[in-house]
Amino acid sequence: MKILVPVKRVIDYNVKPRVKADGSGVDLANVKMSMNPFDEIAVEEAIRLKEAGKADEIVAVSIGPAKAQETLRTALAMGADRAILIETDDDVEPLGVAKILKAIAEEEKPGIVMLGKQAIDDDSNQTGQMLAALMGRPQGTFANTVEVDGDSVTVKREVDGGLETVKLTMPAIVTTDLRLNEPRYASLPNIMKAKKKPLDTKAPSDYGVDIAPRLKTTNVSEPPVRQAGDKVEDVDALVAKLKSLGVA
Amino acid sequence: MKTLVLVEHDNSEMKDATLAAVTAAGKLGEVHLLVAGSNCRAVAEQAAKIAGVGKVHIADDSAYENSLAENVAPLVADLMGHHDAFVSPATTTGKNIAPRVAAMLDVMQISDILSVEGEKTFTRPIYAGNAIATVESSDEKLVITVRGTAFDKAEAEGGSAEIEEVSGPGDAGISSFVSSEIAEGGDRPELTSASIIVSGGRALKDGETFEEIIMPLADKLGAGVGASRAAVDAGYVPNDYQVGQTGKIVAPDVYFAIGISGAIQHLAGMKDSKTIIAINKDEDAPIFQVADIGLVADLFKAVPELTEKL
Ligand SMILES: Cc1cc2nc3c(=O)[nH]c(=O)nc-3n(C[C@H](O)[C@H](O)[C@H](O)COP(=O)(O)OP(=O)(O)OC[C@H]3O[C@@H](n4cnc5c(N)ncnc54)[C@H](O)[C@@H]3O)c2cc1C
Ligand SMILES: Nc1ncnc2c1ncn2[C@@H]1O[C@H](COP(=O)(O)O)[C@@H](O)[C@H]1O
């Protein structure tokens, strides 16, 4: 079975995003970029399935600028077998990404497409569900545990009240949550080896799908800033404050 | 505009998250509700009482019992033949179903809206809430999820909407529900509707210590209990306690952050709380930059003392 893993190049999660003064977006010039953390978890899970003998090939895909090659190389260094970059400098919305991924899935015929549940830049939490709809396949979103058994995959999901388990007929779409695994670091020898692994570059037009944006961002602004309040000396002072607030 | 709001429920009771979505939908136009479930008549009757609701659609079928997206999305897509917008609370159920509906309708979803600015214009948080985007849709139909803390709750009583039975394609036959481990909340208020929340972080050491230190304070205040990702990852508390960018978004009257450093991903989930109280032994912890009241102290001494003195 093949696993397709879409990975997105995003602002590093340790960087505090700054809004541009002209309201046109977030300033990404000279900002550290990394693989979306949920996608690292997806790559890791695919590798573990391969190591367990449940999968035989892992293909990483990214839709983004030329620099997204670095993100794909990271996936290859972690253990993916080959990579496809769909190169574009335009921002492609989740619906457009899902359409491209569907076209790739039709070529590659993966048993599982493993995505992150959410990209930490747009915070959309949509692409996996959209891909599942377009392919007419089942979805195991917010995965906490993934078990492949024959032609079905059982996914334990992180939901608002706790955990829920669903069983999906493959091919299936899975999106990862934080507790699924702890991604490995790529070792130096593996980083070197990754440079020789195949990385294909394509253009969105190769897939003949409509990825024109549907949403227009007219403004990006800073949220209201909270002012730091006062520090209190001790617990008694805190109790007094709480009483004045009407708490307790 | 005619909107269709997904009612969040467990087949016997409607969940509060529905009410904020109704308020958001009301800003767009006429509000219709969808109760998709199994033996869920009681939910529809409850939903019909929400003020401002024009009609309640009920789809009562075992295929909808566990809100499987594969089964519910086609039902919604059918109903969208005569609605202009699909609105769902940004709960895990809504986040699971709505994008599937959007793709079926060839519409780009607008996730987690904070406000309605115009017929097709909304604000939504991006980058862990460090930026607010104003977005305008060019799609004919809208698919929207609603951040619960950003809208007032609609009145749960006062309406008397008509209930209409609908049916959909039923079981898509590609997925099935196996089991769930849903914790019984007991007497503790649910996180997203609690007016006071006590949250603990990595500093709490382990599950037992979390229980010993955080729970008595929460009990004394009648508070809900939350946690940072670090506390959840380390297994002190279950996953659904996580507050943050990728967990639950809360905005209680009072939020206690205890032994939590204040990473941007955590702040994203709680910085709209009315009053934030932080207890941390590191006076430079970033949480103090957003806290209204800060106490620099060892939580293992300060919290039991606080519980005692309240
Ligand atoms: C993709 C992604 C998504 C994420 N989503 C979330 C999310 O939704 N929610 C979330 O919370 N995090 C999230 N995180 C994690 C986030 O980046 C932080 O790692 C996390 O919030 C840290 O948790 P913490 O504050 O409990 O731990 P730490 O950062 O380790 O802080 C512990 C704090 O306790 C204090 N302390 C230690 N001992 C004591 C004591 N005895 N008395 C008083 N204070 C003490 C320390 O001074 C420190 O400030 C996410 C990260 C990523 C990459
Ligand atoms: N441009 C992209 N390239 C590759 N994968 C993507 C891209 N955008 C989104 N994804 C995948 O979709 C997931 C969810 O993204 P989103 O729906 O934008 O929150 C991510 O974690 C990725 O796995």
Short mmCIF file of C-alpha atoms in Angstrom, two decimals, chain A residues 9-12 15 28 31-35 70:
data_model
loop_
_atom_site.label_atom_id
_atom_site.label_comp_id
_atom_site.label_asym_id
_atom_site.label_seq_id
_atom_site.Cartn_x
_atom_site.Cartn_y
_atom_site.Cartn_z
CA ARG A 9 5.66 24.98 4.25
CA VAL A 10 4.54 27.43 6.94
CA ILE A 11 5.93 29.94 9.42
CA ASP A 12 7.86 28.11 12.15
CA VAL A 15 7.97 32.57 15.57
CA LEU A 28 7.07 36.52 6.15
CA VAL A 31 11.08 34.65 8.90
CA LYS A 32 12.01 31.06 9.73
CA MET A 33 9.79 28.64 7.80
CA SER A 34 9.27 24.95 8.60
CA MET A 35 7.07 22.00 7.83
CA GLU A 70 13.19 22.18 1.54
#
